[in-house]
mmCIF file of C-alpha atoms and ligand atoms in Angstrom:
data_model
loop_
_atom_site.group_PDB
_atom_site.id
_atom_site.type_symbol
_atom_site.label_atom_id
_atom_site.label_comp_id
_atom_site.label_asym_id
_atom_site.label_seq_id
_atom_site.Cartn_x
_atom_site.Cartn_y
_atom_site.Cartn_z
ATOM 1 C CA MET A 217 5.506 -14.081 -16.004
ATOM 2 C CA ILE A 218 3.809 -11.186 -14.320
ATOM 3 C CA ASN A 219 5.582 -8.130 -15.498
ATOM 4 C CA GLN A 220 6.513 -6.110 -12.407
ATOM 5 C CA LEU A 221 8.035 -3.139 -14.027
ATOM 6 C CA LEU A 222 4.496 -2.141 -14.755
ATOM 7 C CA LEU A 223 3.060 -3.056 -11.293
ATOM 8 C CA PRO A 224 1.061 -1.521 -9.415
ATOM 9 C CA TYR A 225 -0.154 0.746 -12.342
ATOM 10 C CA HIS A 226 -0.969 -2.158 -14.879
ATOM 11 C CA PHE A 227 -1.116 -5.940 -14.862
ATOM 12 C CA GLN A 228 0.131 -7.471 -17.830
ATOM 13 C CA LEU A 229 1.634 -10.884 -18.403
ATOM 14 C CA TYR A 230 4.965 -10.993 -20.194
ATOM 15 C CA GLU A 231 5.743 -13.779 -22.412
ATOM 16 C CA SER A 232 9.203 -14.454 -23.621
ATOM 17 C CA ALA A 233 9.853 -16.494 -26.723
ATOM 18 C CA ALA A 234 13.705 -16.856 -26.641
ATOM 19 C CA PHE A 235 16.060 -17.622 -24.000
ATOM 20 C CA ILE A 236 17.831 -14.207 -24.511
ATOM 21 C CA GLN A 237 14.655 -12.616 -24.032
ATOM 22 C CA THR A 238 14.128 -14.232 -20.443
ATOM 23 C CA VAL A 239 17.740 -13.376 -19.782
ATOM 24 C CA ASP A 240 16.882 -9.535 -20.592
ATOM 25 C CA ALA A 241 13.759 -10.056 -18.462
ATOM 26 C CA ILE A 242 15.697 -11.103 -15.466
ATOM 27 C CA ARG A 243 18.445 -8.275 -16.029
ATOM 28 C CA VAL A 244 16.003 -5.363 -16.375
ATOM 29 C CA MET A 245 13.909 -6.836 -13.693
ATOM 30 C CA VAL A 246 10.518 -7.559 -15.227
ATOM 31 C CA VAL A 247 10.785 -10.673 -13.191
ATOM 32 C CA ARG A 248 12.525 -10.247 -9.627
ATOM 33 C CA GLY A 249 12.828 -11.650 -6.413
ATOM 34 C CA ALA A 250 15.007 -14.708 -5.595
ATOM 35 C CA GLY A 251 12.670 -17.502 -6.467
ATOM 36 C CA ALA A 252 11.068 -15.992 -9.421
ATOM 37 C CA ILE A 253 14.525 -15.346 -10.733
ATOM 38 C CA GLY A 254 15.549 -18.928 -10.143
ATOM 39 C CA ALA A 255 12.367 -20.142 -12.014
ATOM 40 C CA ALA A 256 12.903 -17.836 -14.952
ATOM 41 C CA ALA A 257 16.631 -18.638 -14.930
ATOM 42 C CA GLY A 258 15.757 -22.441 -15.020
ATOM 43 C CA PHE A 259 13.325 -22.177 -18.030
ATOM 44 C CA ALA A 260 15.732 -19.534 -19.737
ATOM 45 C CA MET A 261 18.301 -22.548 -19.631
ATOM 46 C CA ALA A 262 15.823 -24.897 -21.075
ATOM 47 C CA GLN A 263 14.864 -22.336 -23.707
ATOM 48 C CA ALA A 264 18.556 -22.265 -24.851
ATOM 49 C CA CYS A 265 18.518 -26.096 -24.840
ATOM 50 C CA LEU A 266 15.449 -26.043 -27.250
ATOM 51 C CA GLU A 267 17.183 -23.541 -29.260
ATOM 52 C CA ALA A 268 20.690 -24.923 -29.666
ATOM 53 C CA PRO A 269 21.471 -26.218 -33.031
ATOM 54 C CA ALA A 270 22.157 -30.014 -32.974
ATOM 55 C CA ALA A 271 25.719 -29.368 -34.693
ATOM 56 C CA ASN A 272 26.655 -27.138 -31.771
ATOM 57 C CA TYR A 273 24.522 -28.183 -28.929
ATOM 58 C CA ALA A 274 27.377 -28.648 -26.071
ATOM 59 C CA ALA A 275 29.098 -25.048 -26.813
ATOM 60 C CA PHE A 276 25.785 -23.337 -27.384
ATOM 61 C CA ILE A 277 24.197 -24.375 -24.054
ATOM 62 C CA SER A 278 27.587 -23.663 -22.081
ATOM 63 C CA HIS A 279 27.644 -20.201 -23.607
ATOM 64 C CA ALA A 280 24.007 -19.737 -22.730
ATOM 65 C CA ARG A 281 24.591 -20.783 -19.191
ATOM 66 C CA LYS A 282 27.189 -18.134 -18.659
ATOM 67 C CA THR A 283 24.727 -15.629 -20.187
ATOM 68 C CA ILE A 284 22.232 -16.415 -17.811
ATOM 69 C CA GLU A 285 24.674 -16.327 -14.874
ATOM 70 C CA ALA A 286 25.612 -13.010 -15.938
ATOM 71 C CA SER A 287 22.307 -11.530 -15.631
ATOM 72 C CA ARG A 288 22.183 -11.018 -11.880
ATOM 73 C CA PRO A 289 24.946 -12.082 -9.444
ATOM 74 C CA THR A 290 23.402 -12.137 -5.754
ATOM 75 C CA ALA A 291 20.288 -14.417 -5.986
ATOM 76 C CA TYR A 292 21.651 -18.086 -5.341
ATOM 77 C CA ASP A 293 18.372 -19.673 -6.809
ATOM 78 C CA LEU A 294 19.490 -18.375 -10.268
ATOM 79 C CA PHE A 295 22.703 -20.174 -10.181
ATOM 80 C CA ALA A 296 21.396 -23.439 -8.519
ATOM 81 C CA ALA A 297 18.402 -23.429 -10.947
ATOM 82 C CA VAL A 298 20.717 -23.147 -13.989
ATOM 83 C CA GLU A 299 23.136 -25.890 -13.081
ATOM 84 C CA LYS A 300 20.302 -28.487 -12.496
ATOM 85 C CA VAL A 301 18.678 -27.382 -15.893
ATOM 86 C CA TYR A 302 22.021 -27.431 -17.734
ATOM 87 C CA GLN A 303 22.854 -31.000 -16.473
ATOM 88 C CA ALA A 304 19.404 -32.176 -17.358
ATOM 89 C CA GLY A 305 20.032 -30.594 -20.810
ATOM 90 C CA LEU A 306 23.107 -32.504 -21.424
ATOM 91 C CA THR A 307 20.991 -35.421 -21.860
ATOM 92 C CA SER A 308 18.239 -33.736 -23.926
ATOM 93 C CA PRO A 309 16.083 -30.511 -24.145
ATOM 94 C CA GLY A 310 13.038 -32.483 -23.127
ATOM 95 C CA ALA A 311 14.875 -33.227 -19.724
ATOM 96 C CA ALA A 312 15.885 -29.721 -19.400
ATOM 97 C CA VAL A 313 12.242 -28.376 -19.865
ATOM 98 C CA THR A 314 11.037 -31.051 -17.348
ATOM 99 C CA ALA A 315 13.654 -29.829 -14.838
ATOM 100 C CA ALA A 316 12.905 -26.373 -15.053
ATOM 101 C CA GLN A 317 9.304 -27.062 -14.489
ATOM 102 C CA GLU A 318 10.146 -29.504 -11.434
ATOM 103 C CA LEU A 319 12.121 -26.419 -9.955
ATOM 104 C CA ALA A 320 9.425 -24.026 -10.382
ATOM 105 C CA ASP A 321 6.845 -26.513 -8.885
ATOM 106 C CA LYS A 322 9.278 -26.935 -5.994
ATOM 107 C CA ASN A 323 9.309 -23.070 -5.419
ATOM 108 C CA ALA A 324 5.748 -23.102 -5.004
ATOM 109 C CA SER A 325 5.551 -25.781 -2.577
ATOM 110 C CA ASP A 326 8.386 -24.493 -0.579
ATOM 111 C CA GLY A 327 6.540 -21.130 -0.185
ATOM 112 C CA ARG A 328 3.595 -22.993 0.911
ATOM 113 C CA MET A 329 5.707 -24.995 3.650
ATOM 114 C CA ILE A 330 7.455 -22.093 4.661
ATOM 115 C CA GLY A 331 3.996 -20.617 5.351
ATOM 116 C CA GLU A 332 2.835 -23.313 7.182
ATOM 117 C CA THR A 333 5.665 -23.147 9.499
ATOM 118 C CA GLY A 334 6.355 -19.680 9.651
ATOM 119 C CA GLN A 335 2.669 -18.728 10.765
ATOM 120 C CA HIS A 336 3.195 -20.088 14.170
ATOM 121 C CA LEU A 337 5.560 -17.207 14.804
ATOM 122 C CA ILE A 338 2.836 -14.704 14.161
ATOM 123 C CA HIS A 339 0.588 -14.145 17.302
ATOM 124 C CA ASP A 340 -2.976 -12.639 17.243
ATOM 125 C CA GLY A 341 -2.533 -8.678 17.082
ATOM 126 C CA TYR A 342 0.938 -8.889 15.971
ATOM 127 C CA ARG A 343 2.623 -6.059 13.906
ATOM 128 C CA ILE A 344 5.111 -7.370 11.571
ATOM 129 C CA GLN A 345 7.774 -5.221 9.791
ATOM 130 C CA THR A 346 8.988 -6.472 6.239
ATOM 131 C CA HIS A 347 11.235 -5.259 3.701
ATOM 132 C CA CYS A 348 11.346 -5.155 -0.129
ATOM 133 C CA ASN A 349 9.199 -7.989 -1.765
ATOM 134 C CA ALA A 350 9.500 -11.449 -0.699
ATOM 135 C CA GLY A 351 5.812 -12.481 -1.368
ATOM 136 C CA TRP A 352 4.147 -14.395 -4.427
ATOM 137 C CA LEU A 353 5.453 -11.768 -6.901
ATOM 138 C CA GLY A 354 9.111 -12.347 -6.010
ATOM 139 C CA PHE A 355 8.329 -16.292 -6.168
ATOM 140 C CA VAL A 356 6.339 -18.715 -8.145
ATOM 141 C CA ASP A 357 3.781 -18.753 -5.508
ATOM 142 C CA TYR A 358 3.257 -17.757 -1.927
ATOM 143 C CA GLY A 359 6.598 -16.580 -1.356
ATOM 144 C CA SER A 360 8.910 -16.593 1.683
ATOM 145 C CA ALA A 361 8.596 -13.627 4.052
ATOM 146 C CA LEU A 362 5.085 -12.982 3.336
ATOM 147 C CA ALA A 363 3.930 -16.781 2.997
ATOM 148 C CA PRO A 364 3.585 -16.938 7.029
ATOM 149 C CA VAL A 365 1.861 -13.546 7.093
ATOM 150 C CA TYR A 366 -0.821 -14.656 4.586
ATOM 151 C CA MET A 367 -1.186 -18.342 6.282
ATOM 152 C CA ALA A 368 -1.962 -16.066 9.573
ATOM 153 C CA HIS A 369 -4.093 -13.847 8.246
ATOM 154 C CA ARG A 370 -6.234 -16.733 6.609
ATOM 155 C CA SER A 371 -6.154 -18.365 9.838
ATOM 156 C CA GLY A 372 -8.260 -15.481 11.480
ATOM 157 C CA LYS A 373 -5.267 -13.682 13.394
ATOM 158 C CA LYS A 374 -5.742 -10.091 13.328
ATOM 159 C CA ILE A 375 -2.279 -8.938 12.103
ATOM 160 C CA HIS A 376 -0.764 -5.730 10.312
ATOM 161 C CA VAL A 377 2.119 -5.277 8.215
ATOM 162 C CA TRP A 378 4.435 -2.220 8.109
ATOM 163 C CA VAL A 379 5.590 -2.092 4.527
ATOM 164 C CA ASP A 380 9.324 -0.484 4.033
ATOM 165 C CA GLU A 381 9.044 1.425 0.849
ATOM 166 C CA THR A 382 12.465 -0.093 -0.135
ATOM 167 C CA ARG A 383 14.284 2.602 -1.854
ATOM 168 C CA PRO A 384 15.567 2.802 -4.622
ATOM 169 C CA ARG A 385 13.402 0.913 -6.718
ATOM 170 C CA ASN A 386 10.660 0.722 -4.234
ATOM 171 C CA GLN A 387 9.612 -2.903 -4.413
ATOM 172 C CA GLY A 388 7.935 -2.357 -0.962
ATOM 173 C CA ALA A 389 5.839 0.734 -2.136
ATOM 174 C CA ARG A 390 4.820 -0.629 -5.478
ATOM 175 C CA LEU A 391 4.854 -4.536 -5.066
ATOM 176 C CA THR A 392 4.609 -5.585 -1.566
ATOM 177 C CA ALA A 393 1.757 -3.026 -0.393
ATOM 178 C CA TRP A 394 -0.107 -4.047 -3.545
ATOM 179 C CA GLU A 395 0.467 -7.770 -3.133
ATOM 180 C CA LEU A 396 -0.848 -7.252 0.616
ATOM 181 C CA GLN A 397 -3.929 -5.343 -0.794
ATOM 182 C CA GLN A 398 -4.971 -8.248 -3.396
ATOM 183 C CA GLU A 399 -4.771 -10.457 -0.016
ATOM 184 C CA ASN A 400 -6.791 -8.064 2.278
ATOM 185 C CA VAL A 401 -3.777 -8.120 4.891
ATOM 186 C CA PRO A 402 -3.982 -4.605 6.599
ATOM 187 C CA CYS A 403 -0.725 -2.800 6.005
ATOM 188 C CA THR A 404 0.706 0.539 6.116
ATOM 189 C CA LEU A 405 3.627 1.939 3.935
ATOM 190 C CA ILE A 406 6.408 3.557 5.737
ATOM 191 C CA ALA A 407 9.722 5.303 4.521
ATOM 192 C CA ASP A 408 12.605 3.096 5.147
ATOM 193 C CA ASN A 409 13.911 5.394 7.485
ATOM 194 C CA ALA A 410 10.877 5.326 9.772
ATOM 195 C CA ALA A 411 11.526 1.633 10.860
ATOM 196 C CA ALA A 412 13.723 1.934 13.788
ATOM 197 C CA HIS A 413 11.469 4.958 15.135
ATOM 198 C CA LEU A 414 8.424 2.401 14.996
ATOM 199 C CA MET A 415 10.428 -0.415 16.845
ATOM 200 C CA SER A 416 11.691 2.241 19.340
ATOM 201 C CA ARG A 417 8.049 3.095 20.020
ATOM 202 C CA GLY A 418 7.149 -0.602 20.608
ATOM 203 C CA GLU A 419 4.916 -0.783 17.733
ATOM 204 C CA THR A 420 6.683 -3.692 15.879
ATOM 205 C CA ASP A 421 6.243 -7.324 17.250
ATOM 206 C CA LEU A 422 8.301 -9.327 14.642
ATOM 207 C CA VAL A 423 10.498 -8.576 11.665
ATOM 208 C CA ILE A 424 10.438 -11.132 8.635
ATOM 209 C CA VAL A 425 12.127 -10.457 5.678
ATOM 210 C CA GLY A 426 13.420 -12.788 2.531
ATOM 211 C CA ALA A 427 16.830 -13.629 1.476
ATOM 212 C CA ASP A 428 18.730 -13.513 -2.017
ATOM 213 C CA ARG A 429 21.708 -15.973 -0.810
ATOM 214 C CA VAL A 430 22.245 -17.839 2.749
ATOM 215 C CA ALA A 431 25.859 -18.399 3.459
ATOM 216 C CA LEU A 432 27.043 -21.591 5.453
ATOM 217 C CA ASN A 433 27.491 -19.549 8.511
ATOM 218 C CA GLY A 434 23.914 -18.294 8.448
ATOM 219 C CA ASP A 435 24.970 -14.777 7.110
ATOM 220 C CA VAL A 436 22.157 -13.483 4.738
ATOM 221 C CA ALA A 437 22.386 -11.467 1.477
ATOM 222 C CA ASN A 438 18.869 -9.438 1.010
ATOM 223 C CA LYS A 439 17.685 -6.176 -0.190
ATOM 224 C CA ILE A 440 19.727 -3.071 0.747
ATOM 225 C CA GLY A 441 18.472 -1.915 4.327
ATOM 226 C CA THR A 442 17.994 -5.323 5.723
ATOM 227 C CA LEU A 443 21.160 -4.935 7.754
ATOM 228 C CA GLY A 444 19.800 -1.639 9.277
ATOM 229 C CA LEU A 445 16.727 -3.536 10.126
ATOM 230 C CA ALA A 446 18.412 -6.247 11.914
ATOM 231 C CA LEU A 447 20.620 -3.790 14.014
ATOM 232 C CA ALA A 448 17.477 -1.763 15.085
ATOM 233 C CA ALA A 449 15.659 -5.080 15.865
ATOM 234 C CA ARG A 450 18.471 -6.209 18.031
ATOM 235 C CA GLU A 451 18.525 -2.992 19.865
ATOM 236 C CA PHE A 452 14.765 -3.094 20.703
ATOM 237 C CA ARG A 453 14.988 -6.942 21.293
ATOM 238 C CA ILE A 454 12.690 -7.686 18.372
ATOM 239 C CA PRO A 455 12.727 -11.255 16.937
ATOM 240 C CA PHE A 456 14.246 -10.973 13.403
ATOM 241 C CA TYR A 457 13.309 -13.877 11.340
ATOM 242 C CA VAL A 458 14.703 -14.637 7.553
ATOM 243 C CA ALA A 459 12.521 -16.611 5.538
ATOM 244 C CA ALA A 460 13.912 -18.571 2.544
ATOM 245 C CA PRO A 461 13.879 -21.906 0.933
ATOM 246 C CA THR A 462 16.757 -24.014 1.049
ATOM 247 C CA SER A 463 17.198 -23.711 -2.448
ATOM 248 C CA THR A 464 18.567 -20.209 -1.655
ATOM 249 C CA PHE A 465 21.407 -21.779 0.731
ATOM 250 C CA ASP A 466 24.879 -21.423 -0.556
ATOM 251 C CA VAL A 467 27.023 -23.834 1.189
ATOM 252 C CA THR A 468 29.852 -22.959 -1.055
ATOM 253 C CA SER A 469 29.831 -19.409 0.516
ATOM 254 C CA ALA A 470 31.509 -19.912 4.181
ATOM 255 C CA ARG A 471 30.241 -16.579 5.153
ATOM 256 C CA GLY A 472 28.399 -13.177 3.819
ATOM 257 C CA SER A 473 31.611 -11.650 2.961
ATOM 258 C CA ALA A 474 31.977 -14.386 -0.009
ATOM 259 C CA ILE A 475 28.866 -13.178 -1.823
ATOM 260 C CA THR A 476 28.930 -10.801 -4.626
ATOM 261 C CA ILE A 477 26.852 -8.036 -3.948
ATOM 262 C CA GLU A 478 25.018 -6.675 -7.163
ATOM 263 C CA GLU A 479 25.858 -2.698 -7.835
ATOM 264 C CA ARG A 480 23.030 -1.603 -9.925
ATOM 265 C CA ASP A 481 22.734 1.678 -12.090
ATOM 266 C CA PRO A 482 23.072 4.814 -10.065
ATOM 267 C CA GLN A 483 20.124 6.200 -11.963
ATOM 268 C CA GLU A 484 17.772 4.104 -9.863
ATOM 269 C CA VAL A 485 19.092 6.386 -6.864
ATOM 270 C CA LEU A 486 18.951 9.586 -8.940
ATOM 271 C CA PHE A 487 15.568 8.949 -10.487
ATOM 272 C CA VAL A 488 12.069 7.767 -9.235
ATOM 273 C CA LYS A 489 9.446 6.125 -11.340
ATOM 274 C CA GLY A 490 5.859 6.733 -10.891
ATOM 275 C CA LEU A 491 2.466 7.734 -12.523
ATOM 276 C CA HIS A 492 2.201 10.921 -14.172
ATOM 277 C CA ALA A 493 -0.630 12.446 -12.244
ATOM 278 C CA GLU A 494 -1.957 14.104 -15.452
ATOM 279 C CA THR A 495 -1.025 12.001 -18.522
ATOM 280 C CA GLY A 496 -1.127 8.636 -16.529
ATOM 281 C CA ALA A 497 1.809 7.495 -18.250
ATOM 282 C CA ILE A 498 4.693 5.782 -16.040
ATOM 283 C CA THR A 499 7.150 8.657 -16.027
ATOM 284 C CA GLU A 500 10.710 8.842 -14.589
ATOM 285 C CA VAL A 501 11.340 12.098 -12.616
ATOM 286 C CA ARG A 502 14.766 13.292 -10.975
ATOM 287 C CA VAL A 503 14.777 13.576 -7.260
ATOM 288 C CA SER A 504 18.352 14.446 -6.628
ATOM 289 C CA ALA A 505 20.369 17.580 -7.271
ATOM 290 C CA PRO A 506 21.502 17.680 -11.064
ATOM 291 C CA GLY A 507 24.970 16.405 -11.216
ATOM 292 C CA ALA A 508 24.950 14.708 -8.075
ATOM 293 C CA GLU A 509 26.580 11.209 -7.971
ATOM 294 C CA ALA A 510 24.979 7.998 -6.565
ATOM 295 C CA TRP A 511 26.190 4.662 -5.235
ATOM 296 C CA ASN A 512 23.546 1.929 -5.695
ATOM 297 C CA PRO A 513 24.404 -1.415 -3.753
ATOM 298 C CA ALA A 514 21.249 -3.572 -4.316
ATOM 299 C CA PHE A 515 21.949 -5.789 -1.135
ATOM 300 C CA ASP A 516 23.500 -6.066 2.073
ATOM 301 C CA ILE A 517 24.869 -8.995 4.333
ATOM 302 C CA THR A 518 23.055 -9.365 7.817
ATOM 303 C CA PRO A 519 25.447 -11.308 9.978
ATOM 304 C CA SER A 520 24.009 -14.549 11.569
ATOM 305 C CA GLY A 521 24.230 -13.054 14.932
ATOM 306 C CA LEU A 522 21.639 -10.654 14.352
ATOM 307 C CA ILE A 523 19.144 -13.324 13.044
ATOM 308 C CA THR A 524 16.766 -15.108 15.349
ATOM 309 C CA GLY A 525 15.908 -17.907 13.017
ATOM 310 C CA LEU A 526 15.796 -19.046 9.652
ATOM 311 C CA ILE A 527 12.345 -20.264 8.299
ATOM 312 C CA THR A 528 12.815 -22.883 5.684
ATOM 313 C CA GLU A 529 10.211 -25.274 3.898
ATOM 314 C CA LYS A 530 11.885 -28.027 6.421
ATOM 315 C CA GLY A 531 11.362 -26.099 9.736
ATOM 316 C CA VAL A 532 12.706 -23.055 11.628
ATOM 317 C CA ILE A 533 16.624 -23.596 12.290
ATOM 318 C CA THR A 534 19.243 -21.282 13.868
ATOM 319 C CA PRO A 535 21.424 -19.438 11.497
ATOM 320 C CA ASP A 536 24.850 -21.647 12.057
ATOM 321 C CA ARG A 537 26.858 -23.813 10.383
ATOM 322 C CA GLU A 538 25.589 -27.125 11.809
ATOM 323 C CA SER A 539 21.840 -26.521 11.611
ATOM 324 C CA ILE A 540 22.358 -25.380 7.962
ATOM 325 C CA LEU A 541 24.396 -28.541 6.982
ATOM 326 C CA GLY A 542 21.831 -30.647 8.812
ATOM 327 C CA ILE A 543 18.869 -29.219 6.733
ATOM 328 C CA MET A 544 20.659 -29.679 3.652
ATOM 329 C CA ARG A 545 20.948 -33.111 4.279
ATOM 330 C CA ARG A 546 17.438 -33.811 5.253
HETATM 331 O O1 MRU B 243 16.528 -7.028 -6.572
HETATM 332 P P1 MRU B 243 15.346 -7.824 -6.272
HETATM 333 O O2 MRU B 243 13.954 -6.992 -6.193
HETATM 334 O O3 MRU B 243 15.202 -9.002 -7.123
HETATM 335 O O4 MRU B 243 15.517 -8.166 -4.668
HETATM 336 C C1 MRU B 243 15.242 -9.442 -4.239
HETATM 337 C C2 MRU B 243 14.164 -9.469 -3.160
HETATM 338 O O5 MRU B 243 13.118 -9.058 -3.426
HETATM 339 C C3 MRU B 243 14.785 -9.378 -1.869
HETATM 340 O O6 MRU B 243 15.932 -9.170 -1.446
HETATM 341 C C4 MRU B 243 13.774 -10.434 -1.127
HETATM 342 O O7 MRU B 243 13.542 -9.432 0.177
HETATM 343 C C5 MRU B 243 13.984 -11.676 -1.039
HETATM 344 S S1 MRU B 243 13.870 -12.480 -2.410
HETATM 345 C C6 MRU B 243 12.454 -12.431 -2.894
#
């Protein structure tokens, strides 16, 4: 895996030798983003199958499954991947490894298809707003929200991306800005609270964000701040699309309110990480009043009524129950 904790300062690969180490990598966000979490969780489950003692195989992998599922609660790909690999692992550890690899490969091809489908929504000269990181760092390859951007750029369209910094962990500032630079896509970083202002000035043509879980009625859980963007986009009549593979669709959650929202350590709000100007070391600095308390929900729910369409690997659909059930059957 690419160690996302070190980006954009250092590019380093992270190798995990044991299932529990992979779980820890998901929990502390060495690996993050719905698709990448799903792939890592699938491999963690396969690792557990390989590590399980023959005498205690079933109990070991069942316990491992619960441990992986407890690492991060919101991204649905994690649960879907663990279920698939666990079921395969009941046959043999080898079957579990094959299932994990297939899921990872599917994630990459889904991203490519989302890109091909979604690029048609992007016209020459478009200024696109995105939030958090839903590019190839957050997936096995391509990504969700950024896949159409890459394809549009490669096809020669002149585009510009507004990148929300995405407090508190700054996935936009650290990861999306870096990722877009690697792809030579022109982009400008903005503070999260500048997005509505940009829209009000007519400087955003389209919003594309990713998703961590899509409920049956089309409500979407995504990085905290997505709901505010969707509300602003509605006010200024800007199309608001959510890009996600159908592996992110959770038909067992009837609506967004059924989705568990991860709450993370308040330290992430109280402190900010960056590179020390003199020592060059990754350093944490307090950006809040000493003694201040903080609340840190990692995701919010955007109601389906604010979403123009869902860009999936099987096409663009309207965010409603019938369309979602229809696409899941295809
Ligand atoms: O907490 P993270 O960084 O794992 O958050 C997930 C996300 O990156 C997003 O919410 C994203 O927009 C969709 S999934 C790549």
